[in-house]
Amino acid sequence: MCGIVGYVGSRPATPILLEGLHRLEYRGYDSAGLAVAARGRLKVTKAAVRVDELRDLVEENQPSPVGIAHTRWATHGEPTDANAHPHVDGAKRIAVVHNGIIENSGRLRERLAAQGVTFASETDTEALAHLIGAALADGAESLEDAVRATLREVNGAYGIVVLDAQNPGQLVVARNGSPIVLGIGDGEMFVASDVAALVRYTQRVVYLDDGELATITADDFVTSTLQAHRTAKTPTTVDLDDADYQLGSYANFMHKEIWEQPESVRRTLLGRLDERFGTARLGGINLDARALRAIRRVKFFGCGSAYYAGQLGANLVEEWARLPADAEPASELRYRNPVVEEDTLYVAISQSGETADTLAAVQELKRKGGQVIGMVNTVGSAIARECGSGTFLHAGPEVSVASTKAYTNMGVCFAMLALALGRVRDLSVSDGARIVAGLDSLPSLIVEVLGAENEISAVAKEHSGAERMFFIGRTRGWPVAREGAQKLKEISYVHAEAYQAGELKHGPLALIEPAMPSVVIVPDDELLAKNIGTIEQIKARGGPVIAVTNADLPDGLADSVIQVPRSEPELDPILFTIPLQVFAYHLAHHLGRDIDKPRNLAKSVTVE
Ligand code: F6R
């Protein structure tokens, strides 16, 4: 979703801004632009183009040591040149880039129009530029005061950066519901909506909180609240560098991230498994044995793949801790006035840590006194900070829109949480030790799964002509089927629907025919015979079957078989998802899709 970059220092800003935008491309966008200030004037270049094309449009000879830039994901108004950011005021003195949505922009635009303002775009952001310009013209003492006065009139979510051509030694930034991070350089300062744009230049960062503003100059930054109270911020060092955002020898980020999974799982397990007592230590959740025992129910919530991962987590909690557990989409939870119980543990799940619905659900649950922890990948993100305690996924930066390694690490972290909950209850030490050993062997089993990439690619190629597919699973296989369908639909645009095996005969069986392949999840567990029965039902109706299994299926039962190594049965859902990532990846590849940037999707959904 939209990306912001800003720079103030002594180097030419334009190359730094373009490079920053390039790093944010993965978030998804439909237009791009930048503004620099030189000799008291703004120079704005923007269009409904990719960042590479913007580079060609930018005049070489605009050396300015200050500027702002943006990649836009259309909300108010079509993706056109006029609606691209930055937006300027009537005097062309103020330029603004903005992520988020200004909810009362209609009323603000009407008021400005009545005062004679002519709008150059249909955006909510342009109203901000005119209001800030007007506040300065009316005698605001500083750009920061003008921005503060404007934001007091605004309802909605924003991360903004403002440039004043008549005061080019500074930028003013503000955040409410949409991330803004400052990057502290040596005699230069950066700002972005995502550290990905900064890590090439600096690892020292400051995350703004909601309701905070900052004035940044080449050498300093000063933060304050919307009510003009100064705030104190301590810079932190991010454990990331530019190489984390480079493709290396991979064709695209999804492929790279699929292959990073053995390492990212190893990283998330590091120091957290306790072999002696057959349990897991998740220090960040700040719950001792007594507090863990006091939990009577666990609710996982997140969006999209994070929600499906939550379902996998809920199953593990029920299996090992024998506590009632379920998962719910955060987008539902936030609006349905949930009954919040004090002995329920609420687990917010997010890769980006910025998903608006998940953040709002955390806030609503906390407001009602709920006990919320975060399972988040991005350190410093809004959800991680809002939760206050929890576990980082340590998957490393995930650039591809389709989540892979973060999803897997969610599953692994939930397994550790369920193990810890189980071991303070009735899960025996020997079962605990068995699970610890199972978790420990996951990285090498993932290497084995990935070793079958060519075979999985061949199966994907064989079925790449299909316009629709079923993904069928039951109990442990159900979240696997859902995530498998999710991966396929989002990157290949093949219609994929997940169904519980037992539900097939209650309706969907009518859709089975030779043109409707079914991917059936068949773990070698106590439901093996049932799952074989499901395959037979599908075959009897002429439906092709791709079985994903760690069992020895009878020859000829399925049309194609994707074999998965054996792990502890409860951990099958984590392992079984990986060949489905590979399957979706190769099927999309055979169809020539833009895998890292699927149409209509953004990496981080910071608006509703
Ligand atoms: C699917 C995918 C999305 C995200 C969802 C939540 O591959 O990536 O469904 O899982 O948008 O995002 P996060 O985890 O960042 O909150």
Coordinates of C-alpha atoms and ligand atoms in Angstrom, one line a residue:
M1 CA 0.0 0.0 0.0
C2 CA 1.2 3.6 -0.4
G3 CA 4.8 4.4 0.3
I4 CA 6.5 7.5 1.6
V5 CA 10.1 8.7 1.4
G6 CA 11.6 12.0 2.5
Y7 CA 15.1 13.4 2.7
V8 CA 16.8 16.4 4.1
G9 CA 20.6 16.7 4.2
S10 CA 23.4 17.8 1.9
R11 CA 23.3 15.3 -1.0
P12 CA 21.0 15.6 -4.0
A13 CA 17.7 14.3 -2.7
T14 CA 16.3 13.0 -6.0
P15 CA 18.4 9.8 -6.4
I16 CA 17.8 9.0 -2.7
L17 CA 14.0 9.5 -3.1
L18 CA 13.9 7.3 -6.2
E19 CA 15.9 4.6 -4.6
G20 CA 13.6 4.7 -1.5
L21 CA 10.5 4.5 -3.7
H22 CA 12.1 1.5 -5.5
R23 CA 12.5 -0.2 -2.2
L24 CA 8.8 0.4 -1.4
E25 CA 7.5 -0.9 -4.7
Y26 CA 6.7 -4.3 -3.1
R27 CA 4.0 -2.7 -1.1
G28 CA 1.9 -2.2 -4.3
Y29 CA 1.0 1.1 -6.0
D30 CA -0.5 2.6 -9.1
S31 CA 1.3 6.0 -9.4
A32 CA 4.4 7.7 -8.2
G33 CA 5.8 11.1 -7.7
L34 CA 8.3 13.3 -5.9
A35 CA 8.8 17.0 -5.1
V36 CA 12.1 18.8 -4.3
A37 CA 12.6 22.5 -3.4
A38 CA 15.1 24.7 -5.0
R39 CA 15.5 28.5 -5.0
G40 CA 12.2 29.0 -3.1
R41 CA 10.2 26.9 -5.6
L42 CA 8.8 23.4 -5.7
K43 CA 9.6 21.1 -8.5
V44 CA 7.0 18.3 -8.6
T45 CA 7.1 15.3 -11.0
K46 CA 4.3 12.8 -10.7
A47 CA 2.4 10.4 -12.9
A48 CA 0.5 7.1 -13.1
V49 CA 3.7 5.3 -13.8
R50 CA 6.1 2.8 -12.3
V51 CA 9.1 4.1 -10.3
D52 CA 11.5 3.3 -13.2
E53 CA 9.4 5.5 -15.5
L54 CA 9.2 8.2 -13.0
R55 CA 13.0 8.2 -13.0
D56 CA 12.9 9.0 -16.7
L57 CA 10.5 11.9 -16.1
V58 CA 12.5 13.6 -13.4
E59 CA 14.8 16.3 -14.7
E60 CA 18.4 15.6 -14.1
N61 CA 19.3 19.2 -13.2
Q62 CA 17.2 19.6 -10.1
P63 CA 19.8 19.3 -7.5
S64 CA 18.1 19.9 -4.2
P65 CA 19.1 18.6 -0.8
V66 CA 15.5 18.2 0.4
G67 CA 12.5 16.4 -1.1
I68 CA 9.6 14.1 -0.5
A69 CA 8.3 11.2 -2.6
H70 CA 5.4 8.8 -2.8
T71 CA 3.9 5.7 -4.3
R72 CA 0.1 5.8 -4.3
W73 CA -2.5 3.2 -4.0
A74 CA -5.7 4.8 -5.2
T75 CA -8.4 5.4 -2.5
H76 CA -9.9 8.8 -3.3
G77 CA -9.9 9.2 -7.1
E78 CA -8.6 7.1 -9.9
P79 CA -5.0 6.3 -10.4
T80 CA -4.2 9.3 -12.7
D81 CA -1.3 11.7 -13.1
A82 CA -3.4 14.4 -11.3
N83 CA -4.2 12.2 -8.4
A84 CA -0.6 11.0 -7.9
H85 CA 1.2 12.5 -4.9
P86 CA 2.8 15.0 -3.9
H87 CA -0.1 17.5 -3.8
V88 CA 0.5 21.2 -3.6
D89 CA -1.4 24.2 -2.3
G90 CA -2.6 27.0 -4.6
A91 CA 0.5 29.1 -4.1
K92 CA 2.7 26.0 -4.9
R93 CA 4.6 26.6 -1.8
I94 CA 3.6 23.5 0.2
A95 CA 3.9 19.9 -1.0
V96 CA 2.4 16.9 0.9
V97 CA 2.6 13.2 0.6
H98 CA 0.1 11.2 2.5
N99 CA -0.7 7.5 3.4
G100 CA -4.1 6.7 4.8
I101 CA -7.6 8.2 4.4
I102 CA -8.9 11.5 5.5
E103 CA -12.5 10.7 6.4
N104 CA -13.8 14.3 6.5
S105 CA -12.0 15.3 3.3
G106 CA -15.4 15.9 1.5
R107 CA -16.4 18.5 4.0
L108 CA -12.9 20.1 4.0
R109 CA -12.9 20.3 0.3
E110 CA -16.3 21.8 0.2
R111 CA -15.2 24.5 2.7
L112 CA -12.1 25.2 0.8
A113 CA -14.0 25.4 -2.5
A114 CA -16.4 27.9 -1.0
Q115 CA -13.3 30.0 -0.1
G116 CA -12.3 30.0 -3.8
V117 CA -9.8 27.2 -3.8
T118 CA -9.5 25.3 -7.1
F119 CA -8.6 21.7 -6.8
A120 CA -6.2 20.0 -9.2
S121 CA -7.1 16.5 -8.1
E122 CA -9.9 14.4 -6.6
T123 CA -7.8 13.4 -3.6
D124 CA -8.3 13.8 0.2
T125 CA -4.6 14.7 0.4
E126 CA -4.9 17.9 -1.6
A127 CA -7.2 19.4 1.0
L128 CA -4.3 19.0 3.5
A129 CA -1.9 20.9 1.2
H130 CA -4.4 23.8 0.8
L131 CA -5.1 23.9 4.6
I132 CA -1.4 24.0 5.5
G133 CA -0.7 26.7 2.9
A134 CA -3.6 28.7 4.2
A135 CA -2.5 28.4 7.9
L136 CA 1.0 29.7 6.9
A137 CA -0.6 32.5 4.9
D138 CA -2.7 33.3 8.0
G139 CA 0.5 33.8 10.1
A140 CA 1.2 30.4 11.6
E141 CA 4.6 30.7 13.3
S142 CA 6.1 27.7 11.8
L143 CA 5.4 24.9 9.3
E144 CA 4.9 22.6 12.3
D145 CA 2.3 24.9 13.7
A146 CA 0.5 25.1 10.4
V147 CA 0.6 21.3 10.1
R148 CA -0.6 20.9 13.7
A149 CA -3.5 23.3 13.2
T150 CA -4.5 21.5 10.0
L151 CA -4.4 18.0 11.6
R152 CA -6.6 19.2 14.4
E153 CA -9.4 19.6 11.8
V154 CA -8.8 16.2 10.3
N155 CA -10.5 12.8 11.1
G156 CA -9.0 9.7 9.7
A157 CA -5.7 7.9 9.3
Y158 CA -2.6 9.5 8.1
G159 CA 1.2 9.4 7.8
I160 CA 2.3 12.6 6.1
V161 CA 5.4 14.5 5.1
V162 CA 5.2 18.2 4.3
L163 CA 7.7 20.2 2.4
D164 CA 7.7 24.1 2.4
A165 CA 9.6 25.6 -0.6
Q166 CA 10.3 28.7 1.4
N167 CA 11.8 26.8 4.3
P168 CA 13.7 24.0 2.6
G169 CA 16.0 23.1 5.5
Q170 CA 13.3 21.0 7.2
L171 CA 10.4 18.6 6.7
V172 CA 7.4 18.2 9.0
V173 CA 6.0 14.7 9.4
A174 CA 3.1 13.3 11.4
R175 CA 1.5 10.0 12.1
N176 CA -2.0 8.8 13.1
G177 CA -2.7 5.2 12.2
S178 CA -0.3 5.0 9.3
P179 CA 3.4 4.3 10.0
I180 CA 6.2 6.9 9.9
V181 CA 9.8 6.1 10.8
L182 CA 12.7 8.6 10.9
G183 CA 16.1 7.4 9.8
I184 CA 19.0 9.2 11.5
G185 CA 22.1 9.7 9.3
D186 CA 25.3 11.6 9.7
G187 CA 24.3 15.2 8.9
E188 CA 21.3 14.0 7.0
M189 CA 17.8 12.7 8.0
F190 CA 15.5 10.3 6.2
V191 CA 11.8 9.6 6.7
A192 CA 9.8 6.7 5.3
S193 CA 6.6 4.7 5.9
D194 CA 8.7 1.5 6.0
V195 CA 12.3 0.9 7.2
A196 CA 12.9 -0.9 3.8
A197 CA 13.4 2.5 2.3
L198 CA 16.0 3.5 4.9
V199 CA 18.2 0.6 5.7
R200 CA 20.5 1.3 2.8
Y201 CA 21.4 4.6 4.4
T202 CA 21.1 4.0 8.2
Q203 CA 20.1 1.5 10.8
R204 CA 19.3 4.1 13.5
V205 CA 15.6 4.8 13.5
V206 CA 12.8 6.5 15.5
Y207 CA 9.2 5.3 15.2
L208 CA 6.6 8.0 15.6
D209 CA 3.6 7.2 17.7
D210 CA 0.0 7.9 16.7
G211 CA -0.8 11.6 17.3
E212 CA 2.9 12.6 17.1
L213 CA 4.5 15.2 14.8
A214 CA 8.2 15.8 14.1
T215 CA 10.2 18.5 12.5
I216 CA 13.3 17.1 11.0
T217 CA 16.4 18.9 9.8
A218 CA 19.7 17.6 8.5
D219 CA 21.1 17.4 12.0
D220 CA 18.2 17.0 14.3
F221 CA 14.6 16.0 14.9
V222 CA 12.1 17.3 17.5
T223 CA 8.9 15.4 18.2
S224 CA 5.7 16.6 19.8
T225 CA 2.1 15.8 20.2
L226 CA -0.9 17.3 18.3
Q227 CA -1.4 19.3 21.5
A228 CA 2.1 20.7 21.1
H229 CA 3.7 18.9 24.1
R230 CA 7.2 17.9 23.4
T231 CA 7.9 14.1 23.5
A232 CA 11.1 12.3 24.1
K233 CA 12.2 9.6 21.6
T234 CA 15.2 7.3 21.8
P235 CA 16.6 6.0 18.5
T236 CA 16.7 2.2 18.1
T237 CA 18.9 0.2 15.8
V238 CA 17.2 -2.1 13.4
D239 CA 18.7 -5.5 12.7
L240 CA 18.3 -5.3 9.0
D241 CA 20.4 -4.2 6.1
D242 CA 20.0 -3.6 2.4
A243 CA 20.9 -7.2 1.5
D244 CA 17.7 -8.3 3.2
Y245 CA 15.8 -6.5 0.5
Q246 CA 18.0 -7.7 -2.5
L247 CA 16.9 -10.5 -4.8
G248 CA 20.4 -12.0 -5.1
S249 CA 20.3 -14.9 -7.6
Y250 CA 16.5 -15.3 -7.3
A251 CA 14.0 -14.4 -10.0
N252 CA 11.6 -12.8 -7.5
F253 CA 11.1 -12.3 -3.8
M254 CA 8.4 -15.0 -3.4
H255 CA 10.9 -17.6 -4.6
K256 CA 13.6 -16.2 -2.4
E257 CA 11.4 -16.2 0.7
I258 CA 10.1 -19.7 0.1
W259 CA 13.7 -20.9 0.0
E260 CA 14.6 -18.8 3.1
Q261 CA 12.2 -20.9 5.2
P262 CA 14.7 -23.4 6.7
E263 CA 16.8 -20.5 7.9
S264 CA 13.9 -18.4 9.1
V265 CA 12.3 -21.3 11.1
R266 CA 15.7 -22.0 12.6
R267 CA 15.9 -18.3 13.6
T268 CA 12.5 -18.3 15.3
L269 CA 13.3 -21.5 17.3
L270 CA 16.7 -20.2 18.4
G271 CA 16.9 -20.2 22.2
R272 CA 13.2 -20.8 22.6
L273 CA 13.1 -24.6 22.9
D274 CA 13.7 -26.2 26.3
E275 CA 14.7 -29.9 25.7
R276 CA 15.1 -30.7 29.3
F277 CA 11.6 -29.9 30.3
G278 CA 10.0 -30.5 26.9
T279 CA 8.6 -27.0 26.6
A280 CA 9.1 -23.6 25.0
R281 CA 10.2 -20.3 26.4
L282 CA 8.5 -17.2 24.9
G283 CA 10.0 -14.5 27.1
G284 CA 8.3 -11.7 25.4
I285 CA 4.8 -12.8 26.3
N286 CA 5.6 -12.0 30.0
L287 CA 3.4 -14.8 31.4
D288 CA 4.8 -17.1 34.1
A289 CA 3.5 -20.6 34.7
R290 CA 0.8 -19.4 37.1
A291 CA -0.4 -16.8 34.5
L292 CA -0.3 -19.4 31.8
R293 CA -2.4 -21.7 33.9
A294 CA -4.9 -19.0 34.6
I295 CA -5.8 -18.8 30.9
R296 CA -9.1 -20.5 30.1
R297 CA -9.5 -19.8 26.4
V298 CA -7.3 -18.6 23.5
K299 CA -8.5 -16.5 20.6
F300 CA -6.2 -15.9 17.6
F301 CA -7.0 -13.0 15.2
G302 CA -5.5 -11.5 12.1
C303 CA -6.3 -11.0 8.4
G304 CA -6.0 -13.2 5.3
S305 CA -3.1 -15.7 5.7
A306 CA -2.5 -14.5 9.3
Y307 CA -6.0 -15.6 10.1
Y308 CA -5.6 -19.0 8.5
A309 CA -2.3 -19.4 10.5
G310 CA -4.4 -18.5 13.6
Q311 CA -6.7 -21.4 12.8
L312 CA -3.7 -23.7 12.8
G313 CA -2.6 -22.2 16.1
A314 CA -6.0 -22.7 17.6
N315 CA -6.0 -26.4 16.6
L316 CA -2.6 -26.8 18.4
V317 CA -3.8 -25.1 21.5
E318 CA -6.8 -27.4 21.7
E319 CA -4.7 -30.5 21.0
W320 CA -1.9 -29.9 23.4
A321 CA -3.4 -27.6 26.1
R322 CA -7.0 -28.9 25.9
L323 CA -8.1 -25.3 26.1
P324 CA -11.0 -24.0 23.9
A325 CA -9.4 -22.0 21.1
D326 CA -10.5 -20.5 17.9
A327 CA -9.4 -18.0 15.2
E328 CA -11.4 -15.1 13.8
P329 CA -10.7 -12.5 11.1
A330 CA -9.7 -9.3 12.8
S331 CA -11.9 -7.4 10.3
E332 CA -14.9 -9.1 11.9
L333 CA -13.7 -9.1 15.5
R334 CA -13.3 -5.3 15.5
Y335 CA -16.9 -4.6 14.5
R336 CA -19.0 -7.3 16.2
N337 CA -18.8 -6.1 19.7
P338 CA -17.1 -9.3 21.1
V339 CA -17.6 -10.6 24.6
V340 CA -14.2 -10.0 26.2
E341 CA -13.3 -12.4 29.0
E342 CA -10.5 -11.7 31.4
D343 CA -9.1 -15.2 31.4
T344 CA -9.0 -15.4 27.6
L345 CA -5.6 -14.8 25.9
Y346 CA -6.1 -12.8 22.7
V347 CA -3.3 -13.3 20.1
A348 CA -2.9 -10.7 17.4
I349 CA -1.2 -12.0 14.3
S350 CA 0.5 -9.9 11.7
Q351 CA 3.5 -10.0 9.4
S352 CA 3.6 -6.3 8.7
G353 CA 2.3 -5.2 12.1
E354 CA 0.5 -2.4 10.4
T355 CA -2.8 -4.1 9.2
A356 CA -5.5 -1.6 10.0
D357 CA -8.2 -4.1 10.9
T358 CA -5.9 -6.1 13.2
L359 CA -4.6 -3.0 14.9
A360 CA -8.2 -1.8 15.5
A361 CA -9.2 -5.1 16.9
V362 CA -6.2 -5.0 19.3
Q363 CA -7.3 -1.5 20.4
E364 CA -10.9 -2.6 20.9
L365 CA -10.0 -5.7 22.9
K366 CA -7.6 -3.7 25.1
R367 CA -10.2 -1.0 25.6
K368 CA -12.5 -3.7 27.0
G369 CA -9.7 -5.0 29.3
G370 CA -8.7 -8.0 27.2
Q371 CA -5.3 -9.6 27.6
V372 CA -3.7 -9.2 24.2
I373 CA -0.3 -10.4 23.0
G374 CA 1.2 -9.9 19.5
M375 CA 2.8 -12.4 17.3
V376 CA 4.3 -10.0 14.8
N377 CA 7.1 -10.1 12.3
T378 CA 8.0 -6.4 12.1
V379 CA 9.8 -4.9 15.0
G380 CA 8.7 -1.4 15.9
S381 CA 5.4 -1.8 14.0
A382 CA 2.1 -0.4 15.3
I383 CA 0.6 -3.7 16.3
A384 CA 3.8 -4.8 18.1
R385 CA 3.9 -1.6 20.0
E386 CA 0.2 -1.5 20.7
C387 CA 0.3 -5.1 22.1
G388 CA 3.2 -4.3 24.3
S389 CA 4.1 -7.9 24.9
G390 CA 4.3 -10.9 22.6
T391 CA 6.7 -12.8 20.3
F392 CA 8.5 -11.6 17.2
L393 CA 8.3 -14.1 14.4
H394 CA 11.9 -13.4 13.3
A395 CA 11.1 -14.3 9.7
G396 CA 13.2 -11.4 8.4
P397 CA 11.7 -8.9 6.0
E398 CA 9.0 -10.3 3.7
V399 CA 8.9 -8.4 0.4
S400 CA 6.7 -10.5 -1.8
V401 CA 3.0 -9.6 -1.4
A402 CA 2.2 -13.3 -0.9
S403 CA 3.2 -14.3 2.6
T404 CA 5.3 -17.5 2.9
K405 CA 8.1 -17.4 5.4
A406 CA 6.1 -15.2 7.8
Y407 CA 3.1 -17.6 7.6
T408 CA 5.4 -20.6 8.4
N409 CA 7.0 -18.8 11.3
M410 CA 3.5 -17.9 12.6
G411 CA 2.7 -21.6 12.7
V412 CA 6.0 -22.4 14.5
C413 CA 5.5 -19.6 17.1
F414 CA 1.9 -20.8 17.7
A415 CA 3.3 -24.3 18.2
M416 CA 5.6 -23.0 20.8
L417 CA 2.8 -21.1 22.5
A418 CA 0.5 -24.2 22.5
L419 CA 3.4 -26.3 23.9
A420 CA 4.0 -23.8 26.7
L421 CA 0.3 -23.8 27.5
G422 CA 0.1 -27.6 27.3
R423 CA 3.1 -28.2 29.5
V424 CA 1.7 -26.2 32.4
R425 CA -1.4 -28.4 32.1
D426 CA -1.6 -32.1 31.2
L427 CA 0.8 -32.5 28.3
S428 CA 3.4 -34.9 29.6
V429 CA 7.1 -34.2 29.6
S430 CA 7.6 -37.0 27.1
D431 CA 5.1 -35.6 24.7
G432 CA 6.7 -32.2 25.2
A433 CA 10.1 -33.6 24.4
R434 CA 8.6 -35.3 21.3
I435 CA 7.2 -32.0 20.1
V436 CA 10.4 -30.1 20.9
A437 CA 12.3 -32.7 18.8
G438 CA 9.7 -32.3 16.0
L439 CA 10.1 -28.5 16.0
D440 CA 13.8 -28.8 16.0
S441 CA 13.8 -31.0 12.9
L442 CA 11.4 -28.8 10.9
P443 CA 14.2 -26.8 9.1
S444 CA 15.8 -30.0 7.7
L445 CA 12.4 -31.3 6.7
I446 CA 11.6 -28.1 4.9
V447 CA 14.9 -28.5 3.0
E448 CA 13.6 -31.9 2.0
V449 CA 10.3 -30.4 0.8
L450 CA 12.1 -27.8 -1.2
G451 CA 14.3 -30.5 -2.7
A452 CA 11.1 -31.7 -4.5
E453 CA 10.6 -28.4 -6.2
N454 CA 11.0 -29.7 -9.8
E455 CA 8.5 -32.5 -9.2
I456 CA 6.0 -30.0 -7.7
S457 CA 6.6 -27.6 -10.6
A458 CA 5.8 -30.4 -13.1
V459 CA 2.5 -31.1 -11.3
A460 CA 1.7 -27.3 -11.3
K461 CA 2.5 -27.2 -15.0
E462 CA 0.2 -30.1 -15.7
H463 CA -2.7 -28.3 -14.0
S464 CA -1.9 -24.7 -15.2
G465 CA -4.8 -24.8 -17.7
A466 CA -7.4 -25.2 -14.9
E467 CA -9.6 -22.2 -14.4
R468 CA -10.7 -23.3 -10.9
M469 CA -9.6 -25.7 -8.2
F470 CA -10.7 -27.1 -4.9
F471 CA -8.4 -27.4 -1.9
I472 CA -9.8 -30.0 0.5
G473 CA -8.7 -30.8 4.0
R474 CA -10.2 -31.8 7.3
T475 CA -9.2 -30.9 10.9
R476 CA -5.4 -30.4 10.8
G477 CA -5.6 -30.2 7.0
W478 CA -8.3 -27.5 6.9
P479 CA -6.0 -24.5 7.6
V480 CA -3.6 -26.0 5.1
A481 CA -6.3 -26.2 2.4
R482 CA -7.3 -22.6 3.1
E483 CA -3.8 -21.2 2.9
G484 CA -3.1 -23.3 -0.2
A485 CA -6.2 -21.9 -1.9
Q486 CA -5.2 -18.4 -0.8
K487 CA -1.7 -18.7 -2.2
L488 CA -3.0 -20.0 -5.5
K489 CA -5.7 -17.4 -6.0
E490 CA -3.7 -14.4 -5.1
I491 CA -0.7 -15.0 -7.3
S492 CA -2.1 -17.0 -10.2
Y493 CA -5.7 -15.6 -10.4
V494 CA -7.0 -19.1 -10.7
H495 CA -10.2 -19.4 -8.7
A496 CA -9.4 -21.5 -5.7
E497 CA -11.8 -22.5 -3.0
A498 CA -11.0 -24.4 0.2
Y499 CA -13.5 -26.9 1.6
Q500 CA -13.6 -29.2 4.6
A501 CA -13.6 -32.8 3.3
G502 CA -16.7 -33.8 5.2
E503 CA -18.7 -30.8 3.7
L504 CA -18.1 -31.8 0.1
K505 CA -21.2 -33.9 -0.2
H506 CA -23.4 -31.2 1.2
G507 CA -23.1 -29.1 -1.9
P508 CA -19.7 -28.6 -3.6
L509 CA -19.6 -32.1 -5.0
A510 CA -21.9 -30.8 -7.7
L511 CA -19.0 -28.8 -9.1
I512 CA -16.7 -31.8 -9.5
E513 CA -16.0 -32.5 -13.1
P514 CA -12.9 -33.2 -15.2
A515 CA -12.2 -29.4 -15.5
M516 CA -12.1 -29.0 -11.7
P517 CA -9.0 -30.4 -10.1
S518 CA -8.9 -30.9 -6.3
V519 CA -5.9 -30.6 -4.2
V520 CA -6.5 -33.0 -1.3
I521 CA -4.5 -32.8 2.0
V522 CA -3.9 -36.3 3.2
P523 CA -1.8 -36.6 6.4
D524 CA -0.9 -40.1 7.6
D525 CA -3.0 -39.8 10.7
E526 CA -6.1 -41.3 12.3
L527 CA -8.2 -39.8 9.5
L528 CA -6.2 -41.3 6.6
A529 CA -9.0 -43.7 5.6
K530 CA -11.5 -40.9 5.6
N531 CA -9.3 -38.8 3.4
I532 CA -8.8 -41.7 1.0
G533 CA -12.6 -42.0 0.9
T534 CA -12.8 -38.3 -0.1
I535 CA -10.4 -38.8 -2.9
E536 CA -12.5 -41.8 -4.1
Q537 CA -15.7 -39.7 -4.0
I538 CA -14.0 -37.0 -6.2
K539 CA -12.5 -39.5 -8.6
A540 CA -15.9 -41.2 -9.0
R541 CA -17.2 -37.9 -10.4
G542 CA -14.4 -37.5 -12.9
G543 CA -12.5 -34.9 -10.9
P544 CA -8.7 -34.9 -11.1
V545 CA -7.0 -35.2 -7.7
I546 CA -3.6 -33.9 -6.6
A547 CA -2.9 -35.5 -3.2
V548 CA -0.5 -33.8 -0.8
T549 CA 0.5 -36.6 1.6
N550 CA 3.1 -38.2 3.8
A551 CA 1.3 -41.5 3.6
D552 CA 1.9 -44.4 1.1
L553 CA -1.2 -44.0 -0.9
P554 CA -2.4 -46.9 -3.1
D555 CA -1.0 -46.7 -6.6
G556 CA -3.3 -44.9 -9.0
L557 CA -5.5 -43.4 -6.3
A558 CA -4.6 -39.8 -7.1
D559 CA -3.7 -38.4 -10.5
S560 CA -0.7 -36.6 -9.0
V561 CA 1.0 -37.0 -5.7
I562 CA 3.1 -34.4 -3.8
Q563 CA 5.0 -36.3 -1.2
V564 CA 5.8 -34.6 2.1
P565 CA 8.3 -35.9 4.6
R566 CA 7.0 -37.2 7.9
S567 CA 7.1 -35.0 11.0
E568 CA 5.3 -35.1 14.3
P569 CA 1.6 -35.4 13.2
E570 CA 0.5 -32.2 15.0
L571 CA 3.2 -30.3 13.0
D572 CA 2.0 -31.6 9.6
P573 CA 0.0 -28.5 9.0
I574 CA 3.2 -26.4 9.1
L575 CA 5.1 -28.6 6.8
F576 CA 2.2 -29.4 4.4
T577 CA 1.7 -25.7 3.6
I578 CA 5.2 -25.4 2.1
P579 CA 4.7 -27.6 -1.0
L580 CA 1.4 -25.7 -1.6
Q581 CA 3.4 -22.4 -1.7
V582 CA 5.8 -24.0 -4.2
F583 CA 2.8 -25.3 -6.2
A584 CA 1.1 -21.9 -6.3
Y585 CA 4.4 -20.2 -7.2
H586 CA 5.1 -22.5 -10.2
L587 CA 1.5 -22.5 -11.4
A588 CA 1.6 -18.7 -11.4
H589 CA 5.0 -18.8 -13.1
H590 CA 3.7 -21.0 -15.8
L591 CA 0.9 -18.5 -16.4
G592 CA 3.4 -15.7 -16.6
R593 CA 2.0 -13.7 -13.7
D594 CA 3.8 -10.9 -11.9
I595 CA 4.3 -13.0 -8.9
D596 CA 5.7 -10.5 -6.4
K597 CA 3.1 -7.9 -7.2
P598 CA -0.3 -9.5 -7.9
R599 CA -3.0 -7.3 -9.3
N600 CA -5.1 -5.3 -6.8
L601 CA -3.2 -6.5 -3.8
A602 CA -0.8 -4.6 -1.4
K603 CA 1.7 -6.0 1.0
S604 CA 0.6 -4.0 3.9
V605 CA -3.1 -3.0 4.2
T606 CA -3.0 0.1 6.4
V607 CA -6.5 1.2 5.4
E608 CA -9.9 -0.5 5.9
Ligands
F6R1 C1 -1.6 -13.4 1.8 C2 -1.3 -12.2 2.5 C3 -2.4 -11.5 3.2 C4 -1.9 -11.1 4.6 C5 -2.9 -10.2 5.3 C6 -2.4 -9.8 6.7 O1 -0.4 -14.0 1.2 O2 -0.1 -11.9 2.6 O3 -3.5 -12.2 3.3 O4 -1.7 -12.2 5.3 O5 -3.1 -9.0 4.5 O6 -1.2 -9.1 6.6 P1 -0.3 -8.9 7.9 O7 0.1 -10.3 8.3 O8 0.8 -8.0 7.5 O9 -1.2 -8.3 9.0

